Each structure stands twice: as structure tokens, then as C-alpha cells.
Short mmCIF file of C-alpha atoms in Angstrom, two decimals:
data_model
loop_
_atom_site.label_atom_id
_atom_site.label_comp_id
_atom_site.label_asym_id
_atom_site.label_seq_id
_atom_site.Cartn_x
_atom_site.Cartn_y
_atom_site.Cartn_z
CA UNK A 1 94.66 135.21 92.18
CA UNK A 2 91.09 137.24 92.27
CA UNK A 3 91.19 137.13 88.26
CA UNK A 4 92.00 133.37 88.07
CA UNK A 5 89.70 132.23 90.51
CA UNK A 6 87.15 134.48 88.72
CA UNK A 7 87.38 132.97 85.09
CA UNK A 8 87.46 129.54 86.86
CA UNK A 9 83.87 130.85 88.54
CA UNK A 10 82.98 131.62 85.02
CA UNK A 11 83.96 128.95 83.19
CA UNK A 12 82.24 126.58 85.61
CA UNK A 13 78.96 128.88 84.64
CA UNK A 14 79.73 128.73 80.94
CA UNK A 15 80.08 124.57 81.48
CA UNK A 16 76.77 124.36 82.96
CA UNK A 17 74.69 126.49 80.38
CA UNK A 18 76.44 124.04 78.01
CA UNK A 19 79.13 126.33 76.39
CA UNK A 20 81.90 124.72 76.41
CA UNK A 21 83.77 126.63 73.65
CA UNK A 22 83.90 129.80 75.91
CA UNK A 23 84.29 127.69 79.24
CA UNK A 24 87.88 126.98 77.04
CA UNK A 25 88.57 130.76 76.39
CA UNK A 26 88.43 131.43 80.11
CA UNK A 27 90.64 128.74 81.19
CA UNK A 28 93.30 129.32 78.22
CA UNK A 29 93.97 132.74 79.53
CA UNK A 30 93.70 131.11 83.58
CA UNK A 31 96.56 128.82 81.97
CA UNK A 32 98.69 131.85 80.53
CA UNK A 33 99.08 133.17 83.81
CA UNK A 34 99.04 129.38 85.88
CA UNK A 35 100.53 126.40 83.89
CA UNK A 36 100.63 124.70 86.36
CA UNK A 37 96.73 124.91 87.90
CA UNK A 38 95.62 121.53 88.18
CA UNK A 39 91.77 122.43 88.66
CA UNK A 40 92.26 124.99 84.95
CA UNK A 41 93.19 121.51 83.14
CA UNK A 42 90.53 119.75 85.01
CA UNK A 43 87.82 121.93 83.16
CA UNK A 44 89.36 122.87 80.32
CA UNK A 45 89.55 118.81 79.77
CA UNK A 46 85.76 119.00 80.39
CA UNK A 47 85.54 121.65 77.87
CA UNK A 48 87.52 120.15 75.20
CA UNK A 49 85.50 116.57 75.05
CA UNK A 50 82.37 118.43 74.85
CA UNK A 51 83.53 120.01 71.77
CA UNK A 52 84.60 116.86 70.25
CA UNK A 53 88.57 117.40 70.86
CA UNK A 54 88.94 113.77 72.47
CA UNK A 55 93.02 114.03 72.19
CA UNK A 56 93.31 117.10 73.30
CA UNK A 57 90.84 116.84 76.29
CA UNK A 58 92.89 113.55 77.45
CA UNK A 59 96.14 115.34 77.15
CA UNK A 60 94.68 118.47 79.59
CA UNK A 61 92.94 115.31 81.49
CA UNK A 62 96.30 113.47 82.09
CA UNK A 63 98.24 116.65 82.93
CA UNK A 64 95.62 117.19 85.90
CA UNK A 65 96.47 114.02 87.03
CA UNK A 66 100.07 114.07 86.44
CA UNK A 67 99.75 117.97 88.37
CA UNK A 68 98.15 116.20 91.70
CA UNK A 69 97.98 112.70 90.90
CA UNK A 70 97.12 111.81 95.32
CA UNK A 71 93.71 113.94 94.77
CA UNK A 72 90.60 112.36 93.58
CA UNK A 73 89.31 114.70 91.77
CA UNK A 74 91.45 114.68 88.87
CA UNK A 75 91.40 110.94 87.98
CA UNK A 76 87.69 111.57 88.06
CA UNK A 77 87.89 114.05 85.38
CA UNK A 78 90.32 111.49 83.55
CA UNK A 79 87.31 109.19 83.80
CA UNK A 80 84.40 111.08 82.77
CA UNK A 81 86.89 112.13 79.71
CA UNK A 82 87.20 108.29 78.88
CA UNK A 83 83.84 107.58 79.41
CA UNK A 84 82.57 110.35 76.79
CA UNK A 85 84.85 108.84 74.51
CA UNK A 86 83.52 105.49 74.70
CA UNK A 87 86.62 104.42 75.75
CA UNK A 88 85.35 102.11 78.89
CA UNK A 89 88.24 100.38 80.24
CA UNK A 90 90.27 103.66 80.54
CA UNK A 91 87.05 105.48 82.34
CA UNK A 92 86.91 102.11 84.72
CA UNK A 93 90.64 102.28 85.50
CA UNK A 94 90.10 106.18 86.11
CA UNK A 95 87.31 106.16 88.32
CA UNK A 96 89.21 102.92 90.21
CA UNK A 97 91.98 104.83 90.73
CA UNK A 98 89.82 107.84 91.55
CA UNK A 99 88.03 105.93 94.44
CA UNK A 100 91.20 104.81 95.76
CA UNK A 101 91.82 108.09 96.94
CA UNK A 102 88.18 108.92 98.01
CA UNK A 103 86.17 106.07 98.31
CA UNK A 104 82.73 107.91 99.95
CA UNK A 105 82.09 110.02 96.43
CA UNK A 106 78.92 108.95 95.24
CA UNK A 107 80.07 110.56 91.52
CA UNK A 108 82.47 108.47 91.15
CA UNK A 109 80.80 105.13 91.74
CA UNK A 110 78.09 106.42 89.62
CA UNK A 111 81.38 106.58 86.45
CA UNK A 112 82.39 103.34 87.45
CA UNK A 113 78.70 101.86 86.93
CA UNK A 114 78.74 103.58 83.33
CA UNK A 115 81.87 102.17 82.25
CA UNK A 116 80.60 98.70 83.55
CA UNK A 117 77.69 99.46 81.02
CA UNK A 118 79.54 100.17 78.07
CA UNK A 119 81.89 97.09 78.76
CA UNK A 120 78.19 95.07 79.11
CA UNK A 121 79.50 93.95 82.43
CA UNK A 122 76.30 94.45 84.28
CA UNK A 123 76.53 92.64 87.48
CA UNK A 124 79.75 94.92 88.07
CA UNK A 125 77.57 97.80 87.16
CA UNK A 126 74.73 97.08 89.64
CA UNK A 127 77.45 96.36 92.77
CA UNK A 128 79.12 100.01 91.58
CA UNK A 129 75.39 101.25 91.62
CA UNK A 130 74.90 100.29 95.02
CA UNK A 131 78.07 101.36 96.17
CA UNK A 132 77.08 104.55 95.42
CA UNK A 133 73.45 104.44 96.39
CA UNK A 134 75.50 103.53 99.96
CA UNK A 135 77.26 106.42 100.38
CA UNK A 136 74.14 108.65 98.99
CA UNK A 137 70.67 107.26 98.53
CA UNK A 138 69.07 109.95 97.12
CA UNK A 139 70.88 110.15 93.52
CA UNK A 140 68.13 109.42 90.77
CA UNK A 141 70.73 108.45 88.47
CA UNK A 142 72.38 105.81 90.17
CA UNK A 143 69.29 104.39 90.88
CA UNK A 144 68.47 104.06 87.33
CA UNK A 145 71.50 102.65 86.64
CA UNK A 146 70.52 99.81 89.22
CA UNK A 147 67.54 99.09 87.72
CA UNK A 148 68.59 99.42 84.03
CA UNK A 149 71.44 96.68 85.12
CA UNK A 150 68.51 94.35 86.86
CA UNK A 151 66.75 94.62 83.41
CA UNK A 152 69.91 93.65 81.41
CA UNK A 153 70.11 90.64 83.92
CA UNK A 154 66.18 89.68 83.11
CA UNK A 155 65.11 90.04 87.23
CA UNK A 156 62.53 92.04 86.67
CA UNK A 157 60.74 92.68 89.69
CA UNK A 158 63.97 94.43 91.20
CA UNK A 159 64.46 96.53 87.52
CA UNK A 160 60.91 97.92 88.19
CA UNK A 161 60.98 98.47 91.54
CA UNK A 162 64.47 100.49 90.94
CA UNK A 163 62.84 102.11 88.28
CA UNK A 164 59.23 103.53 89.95
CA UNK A 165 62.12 104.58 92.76
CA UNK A 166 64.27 107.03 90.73
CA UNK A 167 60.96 108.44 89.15
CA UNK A 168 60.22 108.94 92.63
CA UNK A 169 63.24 110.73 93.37
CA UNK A 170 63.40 112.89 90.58
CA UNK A 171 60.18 112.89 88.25
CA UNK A 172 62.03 115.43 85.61
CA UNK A 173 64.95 112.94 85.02
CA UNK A 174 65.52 111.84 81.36
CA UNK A 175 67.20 109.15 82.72
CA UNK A 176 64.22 107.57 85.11
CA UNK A 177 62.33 107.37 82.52
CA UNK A 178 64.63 105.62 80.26
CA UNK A 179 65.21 103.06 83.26
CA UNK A 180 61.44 102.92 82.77
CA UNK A 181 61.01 102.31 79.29
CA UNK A 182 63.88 99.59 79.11
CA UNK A 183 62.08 97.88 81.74
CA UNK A 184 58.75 97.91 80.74
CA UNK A 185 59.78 96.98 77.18
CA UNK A 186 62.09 94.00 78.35
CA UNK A 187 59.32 92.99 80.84
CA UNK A 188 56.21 93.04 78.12
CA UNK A 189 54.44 96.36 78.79
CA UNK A 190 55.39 98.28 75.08
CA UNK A 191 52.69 100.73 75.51
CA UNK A 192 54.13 101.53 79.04
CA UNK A 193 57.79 101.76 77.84
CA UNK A 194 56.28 103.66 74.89
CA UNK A 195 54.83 106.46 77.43
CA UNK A 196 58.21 106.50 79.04
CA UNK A 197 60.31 107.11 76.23
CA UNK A 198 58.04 109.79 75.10
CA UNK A 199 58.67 111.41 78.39
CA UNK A 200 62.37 111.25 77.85
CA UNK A 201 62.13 113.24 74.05
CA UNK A 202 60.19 115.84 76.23
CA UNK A 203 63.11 116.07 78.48
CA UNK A 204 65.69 115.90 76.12
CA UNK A 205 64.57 116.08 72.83
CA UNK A 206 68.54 115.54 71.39
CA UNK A 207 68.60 111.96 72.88
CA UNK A 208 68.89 110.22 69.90
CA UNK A 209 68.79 106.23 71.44
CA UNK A 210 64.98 107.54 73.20
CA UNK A 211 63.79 107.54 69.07
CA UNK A 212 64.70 105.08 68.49
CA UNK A 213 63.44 102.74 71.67
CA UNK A 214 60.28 104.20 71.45
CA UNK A 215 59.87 102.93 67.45
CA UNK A 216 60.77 99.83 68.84
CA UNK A 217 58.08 100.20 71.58
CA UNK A 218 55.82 101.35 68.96
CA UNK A 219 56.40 98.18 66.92
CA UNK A 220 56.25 95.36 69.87
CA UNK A 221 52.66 97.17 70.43
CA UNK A 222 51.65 95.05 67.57
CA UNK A 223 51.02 91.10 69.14
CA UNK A 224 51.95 89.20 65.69
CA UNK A 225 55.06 91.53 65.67
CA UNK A 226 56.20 90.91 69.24
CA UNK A 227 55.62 87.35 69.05
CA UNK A 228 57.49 86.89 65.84
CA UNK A 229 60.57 89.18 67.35
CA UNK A 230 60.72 87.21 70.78
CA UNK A 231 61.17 83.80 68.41
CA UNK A 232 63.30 85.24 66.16
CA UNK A 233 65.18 86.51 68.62
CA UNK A 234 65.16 82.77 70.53
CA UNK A 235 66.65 80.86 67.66
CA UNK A 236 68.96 83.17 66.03
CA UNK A 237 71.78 80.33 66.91
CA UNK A 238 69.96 78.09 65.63
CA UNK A 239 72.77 77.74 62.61
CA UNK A 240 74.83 75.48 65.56
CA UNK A 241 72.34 72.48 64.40
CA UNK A 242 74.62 72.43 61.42
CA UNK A 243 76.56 70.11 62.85
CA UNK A 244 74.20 67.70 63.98
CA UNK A 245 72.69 67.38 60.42
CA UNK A 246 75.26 64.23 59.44
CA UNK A 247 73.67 62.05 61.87
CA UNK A 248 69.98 63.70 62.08
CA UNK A 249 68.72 64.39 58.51
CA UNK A 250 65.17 65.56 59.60
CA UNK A 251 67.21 68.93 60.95
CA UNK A 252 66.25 70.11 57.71
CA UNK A 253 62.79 70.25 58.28
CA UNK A 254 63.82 72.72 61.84
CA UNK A 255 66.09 74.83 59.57
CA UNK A 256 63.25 75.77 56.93
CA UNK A 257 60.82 76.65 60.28
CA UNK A 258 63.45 78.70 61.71
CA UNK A 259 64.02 80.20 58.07
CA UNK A 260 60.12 81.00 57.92
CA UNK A 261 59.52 82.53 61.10
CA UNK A 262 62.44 84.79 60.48
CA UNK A 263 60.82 85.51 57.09
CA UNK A 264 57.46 86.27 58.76
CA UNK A 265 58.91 88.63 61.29
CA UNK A 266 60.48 90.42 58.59
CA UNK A 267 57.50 90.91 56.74
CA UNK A 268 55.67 91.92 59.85
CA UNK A 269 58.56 94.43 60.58
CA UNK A 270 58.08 96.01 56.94
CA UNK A 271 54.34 96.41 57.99
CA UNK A 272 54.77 97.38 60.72
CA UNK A 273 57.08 100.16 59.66
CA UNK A 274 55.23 101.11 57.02
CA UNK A 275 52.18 101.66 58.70
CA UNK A 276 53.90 103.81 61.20
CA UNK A 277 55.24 105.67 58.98
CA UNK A 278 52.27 106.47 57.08
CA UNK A 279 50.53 107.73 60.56
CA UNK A 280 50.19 111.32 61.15
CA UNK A 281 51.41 110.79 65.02
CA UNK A 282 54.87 109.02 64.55
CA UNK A 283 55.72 109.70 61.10
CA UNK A 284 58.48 111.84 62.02
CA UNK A 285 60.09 108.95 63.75
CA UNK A 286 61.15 107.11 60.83
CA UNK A 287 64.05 108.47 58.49
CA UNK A 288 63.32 108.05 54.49
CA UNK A 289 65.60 105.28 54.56
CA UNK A 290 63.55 103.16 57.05
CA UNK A 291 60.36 103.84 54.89
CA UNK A 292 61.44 103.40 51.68
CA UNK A 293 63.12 99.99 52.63
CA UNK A 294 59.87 98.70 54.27
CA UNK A 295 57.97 99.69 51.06
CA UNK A 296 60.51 98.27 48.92
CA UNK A 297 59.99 94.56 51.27
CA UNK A 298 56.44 94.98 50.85
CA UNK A 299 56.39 95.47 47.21
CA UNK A 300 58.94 92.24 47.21
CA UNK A 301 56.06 90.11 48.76
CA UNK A 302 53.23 91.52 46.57
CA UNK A 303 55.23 91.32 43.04
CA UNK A 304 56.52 87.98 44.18
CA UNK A 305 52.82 86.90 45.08
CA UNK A 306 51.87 88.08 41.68
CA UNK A 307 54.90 86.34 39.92
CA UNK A 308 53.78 83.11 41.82
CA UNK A 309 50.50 83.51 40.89
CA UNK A 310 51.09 83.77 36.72
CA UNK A 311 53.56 80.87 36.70
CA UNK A 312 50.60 78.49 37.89
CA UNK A 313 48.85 80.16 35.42
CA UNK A 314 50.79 79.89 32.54
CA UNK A 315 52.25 76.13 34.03
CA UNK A 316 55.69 77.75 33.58
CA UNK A 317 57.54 76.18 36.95
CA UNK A 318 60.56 78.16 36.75
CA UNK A 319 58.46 81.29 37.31
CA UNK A 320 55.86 80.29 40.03
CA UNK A 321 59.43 79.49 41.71
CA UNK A 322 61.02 82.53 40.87
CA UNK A 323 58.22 84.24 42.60
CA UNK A 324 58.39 82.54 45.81
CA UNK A 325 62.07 83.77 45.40
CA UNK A 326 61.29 87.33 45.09
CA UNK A 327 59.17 86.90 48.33
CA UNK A 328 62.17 85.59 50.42
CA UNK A 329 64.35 88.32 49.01
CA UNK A 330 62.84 90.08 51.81
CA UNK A 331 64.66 88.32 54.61
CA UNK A 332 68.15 89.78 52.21
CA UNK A 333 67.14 93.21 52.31
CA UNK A 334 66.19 93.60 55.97
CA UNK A 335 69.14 91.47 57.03
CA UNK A 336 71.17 93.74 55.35
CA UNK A 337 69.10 96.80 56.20
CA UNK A 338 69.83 95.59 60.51
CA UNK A 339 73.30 95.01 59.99
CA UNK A 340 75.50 97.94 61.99
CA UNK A 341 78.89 97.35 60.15
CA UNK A 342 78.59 99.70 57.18
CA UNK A 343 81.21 97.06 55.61
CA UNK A 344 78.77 94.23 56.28
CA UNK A 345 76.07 95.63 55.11
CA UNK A 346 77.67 96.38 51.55
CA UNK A 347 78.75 92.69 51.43
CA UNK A 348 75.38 91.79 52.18
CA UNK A 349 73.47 94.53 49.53
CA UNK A 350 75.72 92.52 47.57
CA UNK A 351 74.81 89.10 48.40
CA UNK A 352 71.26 90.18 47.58
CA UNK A 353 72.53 91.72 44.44
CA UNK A 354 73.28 87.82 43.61
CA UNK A 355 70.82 86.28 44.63
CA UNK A 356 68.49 88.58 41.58
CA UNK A 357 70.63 88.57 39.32
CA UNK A 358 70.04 84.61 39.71
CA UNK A 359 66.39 84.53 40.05
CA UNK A 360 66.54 86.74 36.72
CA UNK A 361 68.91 83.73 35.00
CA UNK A 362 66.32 81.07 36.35
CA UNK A 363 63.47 83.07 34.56
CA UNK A 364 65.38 83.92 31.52
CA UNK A 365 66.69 79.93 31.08
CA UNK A 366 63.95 78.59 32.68
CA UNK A 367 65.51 76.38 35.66
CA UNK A 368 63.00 76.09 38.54
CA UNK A 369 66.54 74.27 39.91
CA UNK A 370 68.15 77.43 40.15
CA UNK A 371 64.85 79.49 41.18
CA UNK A 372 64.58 77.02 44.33
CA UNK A 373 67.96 77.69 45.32
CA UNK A 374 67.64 81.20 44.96
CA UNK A 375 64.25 80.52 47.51
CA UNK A 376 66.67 78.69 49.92
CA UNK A 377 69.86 81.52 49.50
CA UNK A 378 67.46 83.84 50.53
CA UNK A 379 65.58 82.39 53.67
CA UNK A 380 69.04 80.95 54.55
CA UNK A 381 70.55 84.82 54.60
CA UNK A 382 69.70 84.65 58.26
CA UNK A 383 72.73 82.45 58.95
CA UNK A 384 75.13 84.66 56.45
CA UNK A 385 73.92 87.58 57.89
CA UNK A 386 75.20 86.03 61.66
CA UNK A 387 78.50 85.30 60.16
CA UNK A 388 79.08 88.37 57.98
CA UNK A 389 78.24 90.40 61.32
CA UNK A 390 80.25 88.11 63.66
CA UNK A 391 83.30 88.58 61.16
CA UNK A 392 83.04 92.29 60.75
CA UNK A 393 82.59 92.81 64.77
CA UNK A 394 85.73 90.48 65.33
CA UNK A 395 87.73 92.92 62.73
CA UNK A 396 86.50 95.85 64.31
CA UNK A 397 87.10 94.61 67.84
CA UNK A 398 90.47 94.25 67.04
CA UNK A 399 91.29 97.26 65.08
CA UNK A 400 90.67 98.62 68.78
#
């Protein structure tokens, strides 16, 4: 019993200096000796997810649980499991089930507020958040998750009041800060939120989502490009007006503004980018890809400027058109540069695949018919990109 309760000792130490490959190698050999020590699979599930083996850490999880399923502890475990996973209505159930054995653990409300967030639900993730913050007012965390839910829910005096609160509590947590940032950069301070999410990359330079909030708060820094985002953002539905076109012709005229303004943000973003990139202090921040495709749009509007520009030279329509073309191709390639699905963005590299190889044909046959269309295909990618992503999420979703 001394040796097993030793090599749980040190696998709890090996867990905590982030080692979770020989926190495993203890509790195989507590196992050998115990099969049946519910607190061995508890850890060794812990172990496992942190090394990637999601299966196997929800088989030693559900053993735990099967070993002492009236404790709370174990369903906890279950949870956290889940929740690593991404897996967010198994980590809810768990830490549901978890609480109805132990209602007064803090922990476990805090789980249940994190699985709330990765469903989106976040007035169910603020009441778990408070819950908590009930039973133990002085956890940083939860109190970030509070005000990271109030910012979600656009009340921002509470998200920045939770906010300066957990910075309060604990000044070195990575996640205070990031309930910072979000606020500040939902709220219209980017050069605040920027700060913050600097502070997180100090604290934990492997967070990955802190790079790439703080490009964002690098970007919305610059007024054209933050008021151009906030609009774009605003009308992205505007493709519902469809229907109304029948009986209210002059809809066109709304569709080709919302078309522009999408354009111009896009063209702003390129800059934007580019610019960053360039600079000696955040050039690390941006991958090749990111750079090269904000050249790329900026070279679209300058060649298609200059294509413009010799078709009202020469009087040759087709081409002045064409160039006006090339310009909107830049709405295409970011489109299909922002789209997550890796499936919907081929389809959509594709679709701007088309839409040159038909501003070519209009050049080579000399159709300023077909080089308009090409002009509208391309501003109008905004409303294929919303159903090529809508599509591709709907598969997904239910490939779950």
C-alpha cells in the first residue's frame, strides 16, 4: 500500500510539471498490482488525454466511474476528459452528474461553464460561473469565465467589470487577461485588448487563439479597417433581400452597396495585413500564407487598376471591364482565404479559378458582357461564400 500510494504521489508530481507520459508509467505499474483503484484510472485518464490518447483516456475515465460511480470525483475526471476532447455535451452531462453528488465544488461548476462555452450556450455558462463564484469567490478563472460570457452576450459594463476583477485576483493569469482582451476588443478599445493579449503570449507563449486575437486587435487599430469590419460584419445576411427583389426592383441598387463595402473591407484587410507583416514588431505574427495572400489581393487591385486604365486608353471596353474584374477578384480570394472548411475552401479556390479563366475568355473574345458578369460573380462571392460555408458546417455537424 506504501508503494502504490507513493507512485500515485508521484504521478500527481509528474502531472503537474506537465509530464504526462511518465505520470502513465507510474500508474500502469499502480494498476498491475490494483485493477481495481479507482483514483489510478482517474489519473492515468488525465494522463492519457494529455498525450493525445482520447479513446483510451475515456475508457480509463469510464472505468473510474464505473469503479465508484456515487463519488464525485470520478465523473469529474469523465468531464474534464470530454471537455479536452471538445466533446461538450459529454463534459456537461459529466460535470452534471458530477455535481449531483457534490454540489459545493467550485471545480466542477467551473467544467460545467466550459462546456456551456464550447456548446455557445452562454447564458448557461455565466449562471454555472456564478454558481461557482458562490461556493468560492476567489477563483480567477471562473471569474473570467463570467465576464468572457457577459461579452459574448454584448453587456459590457458587467464583462469589464468581471474582467478588471479576475486581474485583480490573480494578475499572472493567462486567462484574465484573455477575459480582458475579448472585452476590450468587443467593447472598442483594440489597443487595450491588444496590450492584453500580449500579456497572455508572455504567460503562455503556446496559446495559439492569443496570436491570433491580438492580429485581430492589431488590425481593428486601424479606423477605416474597423469601420469596414463592423459593417461587413452587420449585413452579412443581407443575401435574405433575395426574396424581396420580385416586388422591389431597386434592391439591386442595396445588393451592389453591400457587395462594395465587403469589397472595401477586403482590400483594407489585405493592407492591413500586409503592412503588418512588413513591420519589424509583429512580423512574426503572420504565417507566409497570410502574407503572400494579402500581397497577392493587393497586386489584384493594382494590375486590375492598370488593366482598367489601358482599356480607356486603347477604347477597348471588354478590357477596361476586365480590369474592374480583376479588382473584385479580391473579394474571391479572401472569401476563400476566411473560409474554415478545408472542403469549402477548395470549392471556393475553385470558383475563383472560374471566374479567371472567364475574365481571360472576355479579353481574348472581346465581350465586355461576359467581363461585367465576371465583375458581378466576383463581388457577389460574398453570398456563395455564406452558402458554401453554411453547407459544409451542416455536413460536418452531422458527420458528428
Amino acid at each position: 500500500m506504501v508503494k502504490v500510494d507513493e507512485s500515485l504521489q508521484r504521478a500527481r508530481a509528474l502531472l503537474q510539471l506537465g509530464r504526462p507520459a511518465g505520470a502513465e508509467r507510474e500508474l500502469r505499474g499502480v494498476l498491475a498490482v490494483e485493477p481495481q483503484h479507482d483514483m489510478a484510472h482517474c489519473l492515468l485518464a488525465l494522463a492519457l488525454v494529455h498525450q493525445g490518447k482520447g479513446l483510451e483516456a475515456i475508457a480509463a475515465a469510464q472505468e473510474a466511474v464505473r469503479l465508484v460511480p456515487e463519488h464525485w470525483y470520478p465523473h469529474y475526471v469523465a468531464g474534464q476528459v470530454y471537455y479536452r476532447l471538445r466533446l461538450p455535451n459529454q463534459a456537461a452531462a459529466a460535470a452534471e452528474a458530477s455535481l449531483a453528488h457534490s454540489p459545493e465544488q467550485a471545480s466542477t461548476w467551473e467544467l460545467l461553464a466550459r462546456a456551456h462555452m464550447l456548446k455557445g450556450q452562454w447564458r448557461q455558462m455565466a449562471d454555472a460561473a456564478r454558481r461557482g463564484l458562490a461556493i468560492d469567490p476567489q477563483v480567477s478563472d471562473l471569474v473570467s469565465l463570467l465576464s468572457m460570457a457577459h461579452t459574448r452576450l454584448g453587456e459590457a459594463e458587467p464583462a469589464r467589470a468581471a474582467a478588471a476583477h479576475a486581474l485583480q485576483l490573480n494578475p499572472e493569469s493567462a486567462t484574465a487577461h484573455l477575459a480582458s482582451g475579448r472585452a476590450a476588443l468587443a467593447f472598442g478599445d483594440p489597443r487595450a485588448a491588444a496590450d492584453s493579449f500580449r500579456e497572455v503570449l508572455r504567460l503562455d507563449p503556446g496559446f495559439g487563439p492569443a496570436k491570433d486575437l491580438l492580429v485581430t486587435a492589431l488590425k481593428q487599430r486601424n479606423p477605416l479597417q474597423r469601420i469596414l469590419s463592423n459593417l461587413r460584419r452587420r449585413y452579412r445576411g443581407g443575401w435574405r433581400l433575395v426574396f424581396l427583389l420580385p416586388v422591389a426592383p431597386p434592391l439591386i441598387a442595396v445588393f451592389v452597396l453591400i457587395a462594395l463595402m465587403h469589397w472595401a473591407a477586403w482590400v483594407s484587410e489585405a493592407v492591413t495585413v500586409l503592412r503588418l507583416a512588413r513591420a519589424k514588431a509583429t512580423r512574426l505574427l503572420f504565417e507566409g500564407a497570410e502574407a503572400r495572400v494579402a500581397m497577392a489581393c493587393c497586386a489584384l487591385a493594382v494590375a486590375g487598376a492598370g488593366v482598367l486604365v489601358l482599356g480607356i486608353a486603347l477604347g477597348l471596353e471588354a478590357v477596361g471591364t476586365a480590369g474592374v474584374a480583376v479588382m473584385a477578384l479580391i473579394t474571391a480570394v479572401q472569401e476563400a482565404t476566411h473560409t474554415g472548411s478545408p472542403r469549402g475552401r477548395k470549392v471556393l479556390y475553385g470558383w475563383a479559378g472560374l471566374l479567371v479563366v472567364a475574365i481571360a475568355a472576355a479579353v481574348i473574345a472581346g465581350a465586355p458582357v461576359v467581363a461585367l458578369l465576371g465583375v458581378y460573380a466576383g463581388l457577389g462571392t460574398i453570398w456563395v461564400a455564406a452558402g458554401v460555408r453554411r453547407f459544409f458546417l451542416d455536413h460536418n455537424t452531422a458527420e458528428v
